[in-house]
Amino acid sequence: MRHEDGVTPSLTGEMALFTLIGYITVYAAIFGAGLYYLFGVLQNGLKVPEENLSDHADQAERPKRPFSATHVQFEHEEY
Amino acid sequence: MELDPLLLSRFQFAFVVSFHAIFPVFTIGLASFIAFLQGLSYRTGSPHWERLSIFWTQVFAVVFGMGVVSGIVMAFQFGTNWSAFSYATANFIGPTLSYEVVTAFFLEAAFLGVLLFGRNRVPPGVHLFAACMVAIGTFISAFWILATNSWLHTPAGTELREGVFHVTSWGQAIFNPSFPYRFAHMAIASFLTGAFVVAGVSAWYLLRNSNVEANRKALSMCLWMILVLAPTQAVVGDLHGLNTFKHQPMKVAAMEGNWETQTGVPLLLFALPDRELQDNRFEIGIPKLGSLILTHTWDGEVPGLREVDVEDQPPVWIVFFAFRTMIGMGLLMIAFGLVGLWLRRGDRYWRTGWFLQGLRFMSVTPFIAVLAGG
């Protein structure tokens, strides 16, 4: 089977271009935000969680999503 | 303007799969590192290991999330853009990808919850077990996906009847000829990626004089790993190359920019391949070395691209240069491993400025290597 035989028969060039641009845009947003946040976590360094949580004793961990495990705010005030 | 769905679909898949290749490669290595740190913490009770484990688990959480997201999107492409391909290969790929989900993803997801949120809620032994299970899960995942991908390169255990592949032997299909080499090469790549990223970040903290004790230990572990694994990867890569030479000679011909079947082939360091000319417009090479690497004899015969029709030939430019990029990165990695060993005399590896700065840069190289190689 050659490459061209494997493509979805009903797919048009316009559809593919639309989704390609869509992917690039959405990925830029998501991975851009993700990497920004990741660098924030790295900036924060090896602080032990107790030091972070001292003022936020009421903020119990809610295991809803991976990001709630990092104890790092998305926006950094003191960046 | 004529928009070609084939070309656009290929671009789209290349874009999506490149993103996905970056994250899991890192998380496989990092998961094992975290499990190891947890083990050390459990055995020795030293606070440094605990701190490192907590920190790198946070990093893992973020990267894992990005990896999963990109993976789902990529998997959708099989159906949306390549449905004819999916239809033909469904009898094999459907089950193998399902096994990946059921045996690996479910395992990782369940224990990841314990790893991320159970640190102070379950006994330390259970938490360590969770870390190990996540690490094992990442390898099971790699197993299934690489078995699937390897089958695309070196199919076995299936026969094509009326345009649809039917599995005749699951053992042969899963453990197809190129699978062991690809799996080993990818596993080592993951460890190297984890090692270089941790080393780079640790180096940065050392330069900032932040948590020196803990980061020193982390850097030391990484340097040992790199020292052993970077050369091993080169050996595994060589074995992989020999296997590819046997099963997919035209791919090797493109990688090496070899147009004419000949013996005593030079190793081309640089060339400008030209498809219309069916030759290289320019080349710089080391005589005979190409044959030596590919056949392990000085006068081994290497097939040339001209053996097949032009439309059956793989694209040469990108394969040729991407391969050389990957090798270049690999050589750099080996070099850093060796320098790290040398700098252990006088305990200088964690205090030498240029080395630490270099390591920061090096944290990107495994990703370049993975993208170029893949």
Short mmCIF file of C-alpha atoms in Angstrom, two decimals:
data_model
loop_
_atom_site.label_atom_id
_atom_site.label_comp_id
_atom_site.label_asym_id
_atom_site.label_seq_id
_atom_site.Cartn_x
_atom_site.Cartn_y
_atom_site.Cartn_z
CA MET A 1 0.00 0.00 0.00
CA ARG A 2 1.46 3.33 -0.96
CA HIS A 3 1.06 6.53 1.01
CA GLU A 4 -1.51 7.96 -1.34
CA ASP A 5 -3.68 4.85 -1.03
CA GLY A 6 -3.82 5.21 2.72
CA VAL A 7 -5.41 8.65 2.87
CA THR A 8 -9.05 8.96 3.86
CA PRO A 9 -11.02 9.02 0.59
CA SER A 10 -13.42 11.72 1.64
CA LEU A 11 -10.71 14.09 2.84
CA THR A 12 -10.31 17.26 0.80
CA GLY A 13 -7.33 19.57 0.70
CA GLU A 14 -9.35 22.36 2.27
CA MET A 15 -10.31 20.20 5.25
CA ALA A 16 -6.71 19.15 5.79
CA LEU A 17 -5.42 22.71 5.60
CA PHE A 18 -8.08 23.91 8.00
CA THR A 19 -7.23 21.27 10.58
CA LEU A 20 -3.48 21.76 10.10
CA ILE A 21 -3.78 25.47 10.84
CA GLY A 22 -6.10 24.62 13.70
CA TYR A 23 -3.59 22.19 15.19
CA ILE A 24 -0.71 24.63 14.91
CA THR A 25 -2.74 27.37 16.61
CA VAL A 26 -4.11 25.22 19.40
CA TYR A 27 -0.77 23.50 20.03
CA ALA A 28 0.97 26.88 20.18
CA ALA A 29 -1.49 27.95 22.85
CA ILE A 30 -1.52 24.74 24.90
CA PHE A 31 2.15 23.86 24.77
CA GLY A 32 3.14 27.48 25.05
CA ALA A 33 1.15 27.73 28.27
CA GLY A 34 2.43 24.34 29.40
CA LEU A 35 6.06 25.24 28.87
CA TYR A 36 5.58 28.64 30.50
CA TYR A 37 4.12 26.89 33.53
CA LEU A 38 6.87 24.27 33.50
CA PHE A 39 9.53 26.96 33.57
CA GLY A 40 7.65 28.49 36.48
CA VAL A 41 7.90 25.18 38.33
CA LEU A 42 11.61 25.02 37.52
CA GLN A 43 12.13 28.60 38.70
CA ASN A 44 10.44 27.72 41.95
CA GLY A 45 13.13 25.17 42.63
CA LEU A 46 13.43 22.40 45.16
CA LYS A 47 11.32 24.06 47.84
CA VAL A 48 9.71 21.55 50.14
CA PRO A 49 5.90 21.81 49.98
CA GLU A 50 5.51 22.74 53.66
CA GLU A 51 7.27 26.02 52.97
CA ASN A 52 4.81 26.80 50.20
CA LEU A 53 1.72 25.76 52.07
CA SER A 54 2.29 27.64 55.33
CA ASP A 55 -0.07 30.46 54.36
CA HIS A 56 -2.52 28.24 52.53
CA ALA A 57 -3.40 25.66 55.14
CA ASP A 58 -7.01 25.76 53.95
CA GLN A 59 -6.00 24.84 50.42
CA ALA A 60 -6.14 21.08 50.77
CA GLU A 61 -4.91 19.18 47.74
CA ARG A 62 -7.71 18.38 45.41
CA PRO A 63 -6.62 15.49 43.17
CA LYS A 64 -8.58 16.64 40.16
CA ARG A 65 -5.78 17.10 37.68
CA PRO A 66 -1.99 16.81 37.43
CA PHE A 67 -1.44 20.54 37.86
CA SER A 68 -2.96 20.55 41.33
CA ALA A 69 0.03 18.47 42.45
CA THR A 70 2.60 21.13 41.79
CA HIS A 71 1.74 23.84 44.35
CA VAL A 72 2.99 26.49 41.95
CA GLN A 73 0.77 29.33 40.87
CA PHE A 74 0.32 29.86 37.17
CA GLU A 75 0.88 33.59 37.42
CA HIS A 76 4.00 34.57 39.32
CA GLU A 77 3.74 37.75 41.35
CA GLU A 78 7.39 37.92 42.26
CA TYR A 79 8.81 36.77 38.90
CA MET B 1 -4.20 26.68 -5.67
CA GLU B 2 -4.49 22.92 -5.60
CA LEU B 3 -4.47 21.75 -1.98
CA ASP B 4 -3.24 18.21 -1.84
CA PRO B 5 -4.86 16.30 1.04
CA LEU B 6 -2.04 13.74 0.97
CA LEU B 7 0.74 16.25 1.45
CA LEU B 8 -1.20 18.24 4.02
CA SER B 9 -2.08 15.09 5.94
CA ARG B 10 1.57 14.15 5.99
CA PHE B 11 2.55 17.57 7.28
CA GLN B 12 -0.18 17.41 9.86
CA PHE B 13 0.85 14.00 11.09
CA ALA B 14 4.52 14.97 11.14
CA PHE B 15 3.67 18.06 13.19
CA VAL B 16 1.51 16.18 15.68
CA VAL B 17 3.78 13.16 16.05
CA SER B 18 6.86 15.35 16.55
CA PHE B 19 5.20 17.02 19.51
CA HIS B 20 4.13 13.72 20.90
CA ALA B 21 7.59 12.20 20.48
CA ILE B 22 9.10 14.85 22.70
CA PHE B 23 7.06 14.36 25.84
CA PRO B 24 6.77 10.59 26.37
CA VAL B 25 10.47 10.12 25.63
CA PHE B 26 11.18 12.44 28.52
CA THR B 27 8.57 11.00 30.87
CA ILE B 28 9.67 7.39 30.41
CA GLY B 29 13.16 8.30 31.61
CA LEU B 30 11.90 10.62 34.30
CA ALA B 31 9.43 8.07 35.70
CA SER B 32 12.24 5.59 36.29
CA PHE B 33 14.40 8.32 37.82
CA ILE B 34 11.63 9.26 40.24
CA ALA B 35 11.07 5.61 41.18
CA PHE B 36 14.81 5.33 41.83
CA LEU B 37 14.82 8.49 43.97
CA GLN B 38 11.86 7.19 45.94
CA GLY B 39 13.71 3.94 46.47
CA LEU B 40 16.77 5.79 47.74
CA SER B 41 14.60 7.91 50.01
CA TYR B 42 12.90 4.81 51.36
CA ARG B 43 16.18 3.01 52.01
CA THR B 44 18.28 5.84 53.39
CA GLY B 45 15.74 8.31 54.75
CA SER B 46 18.02 11.15 53.63
CA PRO B 47 15.96 14.35 53.09
CA HIS B 48 17.78 15.19 49.85
CA TRP B 49 16.25 12.26 48.01
CA GLU B 50 12.80 13.18 49.27
CA ARG B 51 13.21 16.76 48.12
CA LEU B 52 14.46 15.76 44.69
CA SER B 53 11.66 13.24 44.36
CA ILE B 54 8.99 15.81 45.29
CA PHE B 55 10.39 18.34 42.85
CA TRP B 56 10.82 16.02 39.90
CA THR B 57 7.38 14.50 40.50
CA GLN B 58 5.95 17.99 40.07
CA VAL B 59 7.80 18.35 36.78
CA PHE B 60 6.65 14.89 35.76
CA ALA B 61 3.01 15.80 36.39
CA VAL B 62 3.15 18.75 34.01
CA VAL B 63 5.08 16.96 31.27
CA PHE B 64 2.97 13.82 31.49
CA GLY B 65 -0.17 15.91 31.02
CA MET B 66 1.25 17.48 27.87
CA GLY B 67 2.31 14.09 26.58
CA VAL B 68 -1.11 12.53 27.04
CA VAL B 69 -2.86 15.42 25.33
CA SER B 70 -0.60 15.26 22.29
CA GLY B 71 -0.94 11.49 22.17
CA ILE B 72 -4.72 11.49 21.96
CA VAL B 73 -4.70 14.01 19.14
CA MET B 74 -2.13 12.02 17.23
CA ALA B 75 -4.11 8.81 17.61
CA PHE B 76 -7.17 10.48 16.15
CA GLN B 77 -5.25 11.18 12.97
CA PHE B 78 -5.23 7.48 12.16
CA GLY B 79 -8.96 7.62 11.68
CA THR B 80 -9.52 11.14 10.43
CA ASN B 81 -6.79 11.38 7.84
CA TRP B 82 -5.63 7.84 7.18
CA SER B 83 -8.82 5.84 7.30
CA ALA B 84 -7.98 3.63 4.32
CA PHE B 85 -4.70 2.72 5.99
CA SER B 86 -6.46 2.10 9.28
CA TYR B 87 -9.04 -0.12 7.60
CA ALA B 88 -6.37 -2.25 5.98
CA THR B 89 -4.25 -2.64 9.09
CA ALA B 90 -7.01 -2.74 11.69
CA ASN B 91 -6.71 -6.45 12.47
CA PHE B 92 -3.24 -5.91 13.86
CA ILE B 93 -3.10 -2.29 14.96
CA GLY B 94 -6.52 -2.25 16.59
CA PRO B 95 -5.66 -4.89 19.18
CA THR B 96 -2.11 -3.70 19.84
CA LEU B 97 -3.19 -0.13 20.51
CA SER B 98 -6.03 -1.39 22.66
CA TYR B 99 -3.56 -3.42 24.68
CA GLU B 100 -1.49 -0.30 25.13
CA VAL B 101 -4.49 1.41 26.65
CA VAL B 102 -5.61 -1.48 28.81
CA THR B 103 -2.26 -2.73 30.09
CA ALA B 104 -0.25 0.48 30.17
CA PHE B 105 -2.39 3.60 30.26
CA PHE B 106 -4.82 2.26 32.86
CA LEU B 107 -1.91 1.11 35.02
CA GLU B 108 -0.09 4.42 34.77
CA ALA B 109 -3.22 6.48 35.35
CA ALA B 110 -4.22 4.60 38.46
CA PHE B 111 -0.84 4.66 40.11
CA LEU B 112 -0.06 8.17 38.97
CA GLY B 113 -2.89 9.32 41.19
CA VAL B 114 -1.23 7.66 44.16
CA LEU B 115 2.18 8.99 43.20
CA LEU B 116 1.06 12.59 42.84
CA PHE B 117 -1.41 12.86 45.69
CA GLY B 118 -0.69 9.99 48.02
CA ARG B 119 2.70 10.96 49.36
CA ASN B 120 1.49 11.68 52.88
CA ARG B 121 -1.65 9.60 52.72
CA VAL B 122 -0.36 6.09 52.09
CA PRO B 123 2.52 4.22 53.74
CA PRO B 124 5.93 5.05 52.19
CA GLY B 125 6.24 1.51 50.84
CA VAL B 126 2.97 1.85 48.97
CA HIS B 127 4.03 5.22 47.57
CA LEU B 128 7.28 3.69 46.36
CA PHE B 129 5.33 0.85 44.80
CA ALA B 130 3.15 3.39 42.98
CA ALA B 131 6.23 5.14 41.61
CA CYS B 132 7.57 1.81 40.34
CA MET B 133 4.25 0.93 38.75
CA VAL B 134 4.14 4.24 36.87
CA ALA B 135 7.66 3.63 35.59
CA ILE B 136 6.78 0.07 34.54
CA GLY B 137 3.61 1.37 32.90
CA THR B 138 5.60 3.73 30.71
CA PHE B 139 7.70 0.81 29.47
CA ILE B 140 4.67 -1.37 28.77
CA SER B 141 3.29 1.52 26.77
CA ALA B 142 6.51 1.86 24.81
CA PHE B 143 6.45 -1.90 24.18
CA TRP B 144 3.06 -1.87 22.48
CA ILE B 145 3.49 1.25 20.46
CA LEU B 146 6.95 0.27 19.24
CA ALA B 147 5.72 -3.23 18.35
CA THR B 148 3.04 -1.53 16.24
CA ASN B 149 5.42 0.94 14.64
CA SER B 150 8.06 -1.71 14.02
CA TRP B 151 5.48 -3.83 12.25
CA LEU B 152 4.93 -0.95 9.85
CA HIS B 153 8.63 -1.05 8.99
CA THR B 154 9.30 -4.77 9.06
CA PRO B 155 5.93 -6.52 8.82
CA ALA B 156 5.69 -10.13 9.85
CA GLY B 157 3.06 -12.61 10.94
CA THR B 158 0.39 -11.12 8.70
CA GLU B 159 -0.86 -11.72 5.20
CA LEU B 160 -2.61 -9.36 2.84
CA ARG B 161 -5.91 -10.72 1.50
CA GLU B 162 -8.18 -8.52 -0.60
CA GLY B 163 -6.55 -5.34 0.62
CA VAL B 164 -6.85 -6.14 4.33
CA PHE B 165 -4.11 -7.51 6.57
CA HIS B 166 -4.96 -10.62 8.54
CA VAL B 167 -2.83 -11.81 11.43
CA THR B 168 -1.42 -15.29 10.94
CA SER B 169 0.90 -15.31 13.94
CA TRP B 170 0.63 -12.83 16.83
CA GLY B 171 4.04 -13.79 18.13
CA GLN B 172 5.72 -13.04 14.83
CA ALA B 173 3.71 -9.88 14.28
CA ILE B 174 4.44 -8.35 17.67
CA PHE B 175 8.04 -9.53 17.90
CA ASN B 176 8.77 -8.60 14.31
CA PRO B 177 12.38 -8.35 13.08
CA SER B 178 13.12 -4.73 13.87
CA PHE B 179 11.20 -4.55 17.16
CA PRO B 180 13.95 -5.49 19.65
CA TYR B 181 16.36 -2.94 18.22
CA ARG B 182 13.79 -0.17 18.11
CA PHE B 183 12.63 -0.88 21.63
CA ALA B 184 16.17 -0.92 23.03
CA HIS B 185 17.13 2.22 21.10
CA MET B 186 14.03 4.07 22.33
CA ALA B 187 14.37 2.92 25.94
CA ILE B 188 17.97 4.11 26.09
CA ALA B 189 16.96 7.34 24.36
CA SER B 190 14.40 7.91 27.10
CA PHE B 191 16.93 7.39 29.85
CA LEU B 192 19.37 9.71 28.12
CA THR B 193 16.69 12.36 27.71
CA GLY B 194 15.73 12.15 31.37
CA ALA B 195 19.38 12.21 32.39
CA PHE B 196 20.28 15.25 30.28
CA VAL B 197 17.25 17.26 31.33
CA VAL B 198 17.79 16.53 35.01
CA ALA B 199 21.51 17.24 34.57
CA GLY B 200 20.82 20.52 32.80
CA VAL B 201 18.34 21.72 35.41
CA SER B 202 20.57 20.56 38.27
CA ALA B 203 23.48 22.38 36.65
CA TRP B 204 21.39 25.55 36.53
CA TYR B 205 20.53 25.28 40.22
CA LEU B 206 24.21 24.65 41.04
CA LEU B 207 25.16 27.77 39.11
CA ARG B 208 22.59 29.65 41.21
CA ASN B 209 23.90 28.01 44.39
CA SER B 210 20.46 26.73 45.18
CA ASN B 211 20.06 23.43 47.09
CA VAL B 212 23.62 22.47 46.26
CA GLU B 213 23.76 19.19 48.17
CA ALA B 214 20.66 17.69 46.60
CA ASN B 215 21.45 18.88 43.09
CA ARG B 216 25.02 17.66 43.32
CA LYS B 217 23.77 14.17 44.01
CA ALA B 218 21.27 14.38 41.16
CA LEU B 219 23.92 15.62 38.75
CA SER B 220 26.29 12.86 39.77
CA MET B 221 23.66 10.18 39.13
CA CYS B 222 22.91 11.65 35.72
CA LEU B 223 26.54 11.82 34.69
CA TRP B 224 27.09 8.16 35.52
CA MET B 225 24.01 7.25 33.54
CA ILE B 226 25.17 9.31 30.54
CA LEU B 227 28.69 7.90 30.70
CA VAL B 228 27.34 4.35 30.45
CA LEU B 229 24.35 4.86 28.20
CA ALA B 230 25.53 7.29 25.52
CA PRO B 231 28.14 4.89 24.13
CA THR B 232 25.69 1.97 24.63
CA GLN B 233 23.17 3.85 22.53
CA ALA B 234 25.77 4.15 19.78
CA VAL B 235 26.29 0.38 19.87
CA VAL B 236 22.55 -0.33 19.89
CA GLY B 237 22.17 2.19 17.07
CA ASP B 238 24.77 0.30 15.09
CA LEU B 239 22.96 -3.01 15.64
CA HIS B 240 19.68 -1.30 14.69
CA GLY B 241 21.38 -0.04 11.55
CA LEU B 242 22.53 -3.55 10.64
CA ASN B 243 18.98 -4.80 11.09
CA THR B 244 17.59 -1.99 8.94
CA PHE B 245 20.25 -2.70 6.34
CA LYS B 246 18.96 -6.25 6.13
CA HIS B 247 15.24 -5.47 5.98
CA GLN B 248 14.95 -2.00 4.50
CA PRO B 249 18.02 -1.47 2.32
CA MET B 250 16.56 1.50 0.47
CA LYS B 251 16.08 3.34 3.75
CA VAL B 252 19.76 2.83 4.55
CA ALA B 253 20.72 3.86 1.02
CA ALA B 254 18.84 7.14 1.51
CA MET B 255 20.33 7.65 4.98
CA GLU B 256 23.81 7.28 3.59
CA GLY B 257 23.16 9.14 0.34
CA ASN B 258 24.26 6.12 -1.66
CA TRP B 259 22.88 6.12 -5.23
CA GLU B 260 25.00 3.44 -6.86
CA THR B 261 25.27 -0.12 -5.59
CA GLN B 262 28.95 -0.51 -4.86
CA THR B 263 31.53 -1.99 -2.52
CA GLY B 264 33.92 -0.08 -0.31
CA VAL B 265 31.40 2.71 0.16
CA PRO B 266 32.64 5.93 1.76
CA LEU B 267 31.01 7.39 4.84
CA LEU B 268 29.52 10.66 3.64
CA LEU B 269 29.81 13.39 6.22
CA PHE B 270 28.14 15.95 4.02
CA ALA B 271 26.45 15.78 0.62
CA LEU B 272 23.89 17.49 -1.54
CA PRO B 273 21.62 14.73 -2.88
CA ASP B 274 19.80 15.45 -6.12
CA ARG B 275 16.75 13.38 -7.01
CA GLU B 276 16.66 14.40 -10.68
CA LEU B 277 20.33 13.78 -11.10
CA GLN B 278 20.00 10.49 -9.17
CA ASP B 279 23.33 11.31 -7.55
CA ASN B 280 24.92 13.71 -5.08
CA ARG B 281 25.89 17.09 -6.48
CA PHE B 282 28.64 17.35 -3.92
CA GLU B 283 30.00 15.10 -1.22
CA ILE B 284 32.67 14.93 1.47
CA GLY B 285 33.35 11.46 2.71
CA ILE B 286 35.76 9.16 4.52
CA PRO B 287 36.63 6.31 2.14
CA LYS B 288 35.50 2.76 2.92
CA LEU B 289 34.07 3.73 6.31
CA GLY B 290 30.47 3.50 5.09
CA SER B 291 30.89 -0.14 4.17
CA LEU B 292 32.62 -0.84 7.44
CA ILE B 293 29.78 0.56 9.49
CA LEU B 294 26.98 -1.04 7.50
CA THR B 295 28.46 -4.45 6.80
CA HIS B 296 31.33 -4.62 9.29
CA THR B 297 33.74 -5.34 6.43
CA TRP B 298 35.84 -2.80 4.52
CA ASP B 299 34.58 -3.94 1.14
CA GLY B 300 30.98 -4.72 1.94
CA GLU B 301 28.43 -4.06 -0.74
CA VAL B 302 25.91 -1.33 -0.07
CA PRO B 303 22.82 -1.11 -2.30
CA GLY B 304 22.14 2.13 -4.10
CA LEU B 305 18.94 4.09 -4.51
CA ARG B 306 19.12 3.66 -8.26
CA GLU B 307 18.18 0.01 -7.83
CA VAL B 308 14.55 1.00 -7.57
CA ASP B 309 12.36 3.29 -9.66
CA VAL B 310 12.28 6.94 -8.76
CA GLU B 311 8.78 6.84 -7.37
CA ASP B 312 9.68 3.95 -5.10
CA GLN B 313 12.67 5.78 -3.66
CA PRO B 314 12.40 7.28 -0.19
CA PRO B 315 13.03 11.03 0.15
CA VAL B 316 16.79 11.45 0.41
CA TRP B 317 17.52 15.01 1.58
CA ILE B 318 15.63 14.92 4.80
CA VAL B 319 16.62 11.36 5.74
CA PHE B 320 20.29 12.03 5.01
CA PHE B 321 20.59 15.21 7.06
CA ALA B 322 18.27 14.16 9.86
CA PHE B 323 20.36 11.05 10.39
CA ARG B 324 23.58 13.05 10.57
CA THR B 325 21.99 15.48 13.02
CA MET B 326 21.07 12.61 15.31
CA ILE B 327 24.58 11.16 15.15
CA GLY B 328 26.07 14.57 15.86
CA MET B 329 23.92 14.91 18.97
CA GLY B 330 24.94 11.41 20.05
CA LEU B 331 28.62 12.22 19.74
CA LEU B 332 28.12 15.36 21.81
CA MET B 333 26.41 13.31 24.49
CA ILE B 334 29.26 10.80 24.63
CA ALA B 335 31.70 13.70 24.88
CA PHE B 336 29.85 15.23 27.83
CA GLY B 337 29.78 11.87 29.58
CA LEU B 338 33.52 11.54 29.23
CA VAL B 339 34.22 15.12 30.32
CA GLY B 340 32.00 14.53 33.34
CA LEU B 341 34.07 11.51 34.30
CA TRP B 342 37.30 13.44 33.94
CA LEU B 343 35.98 16.29 36.06
CA ARG B 344 35.26 13.93 38.93
CA ARG B 345 38.94 14.14 39.83
CA GLY B 346 39.17 16.84 42.42
CA ASP B 347 35.39 16.78 42.71
CA ARG B 348 35.12 19.49 40.08
CA TYR B 349 32.17 18.30 38.04
CA TRP B 350 29.61 20.25 40.04
CA ARG B 351 31.71 23.38 40.37
CA THR B 352 33.11 23.91 36.89
CA GLY B 353 31.28 26.83 35.32
CA TRP B 354 31.70 26.05 31.63
CA PHE B 355 30.71 22.42 32.15
CA LEU B 356 27.54 23.40 33.99
CA GLN B 357 26.63 25.95 31.35
CA GLY B 358 27.29 23.36 28.69
CA LEU B 359 24.98 20.93 30.46
CA ARG B 360 22.19 23.48 30.39
CA PHE B 361 22.49 23.61 26.62
CA MET B 362 22.79 19.83 26.44
CA SER B 363 19.34 19.34 27.97
CA VAL B 364 17.87 20.15 24.55
CA THR B 365 20.10 17.82 22.54
CA PRO B 366 18.26 14.55 23.26
CA PHE B 367 15.06 16.13 21.95
CA ILE B 368 16.83 17.21 18.77
CA ALA B 369 18.25 13.72 18.44
CA VAL B 370 14.86 12.05 18.93
CA LEU B 371 13.14 14.31 16.43
CA ALA B 372 15.92 13.94 13.87
CA GLY B 373 16.19 10.19 14.29
CA GLY B 374 12.44 9.67 14.24
#
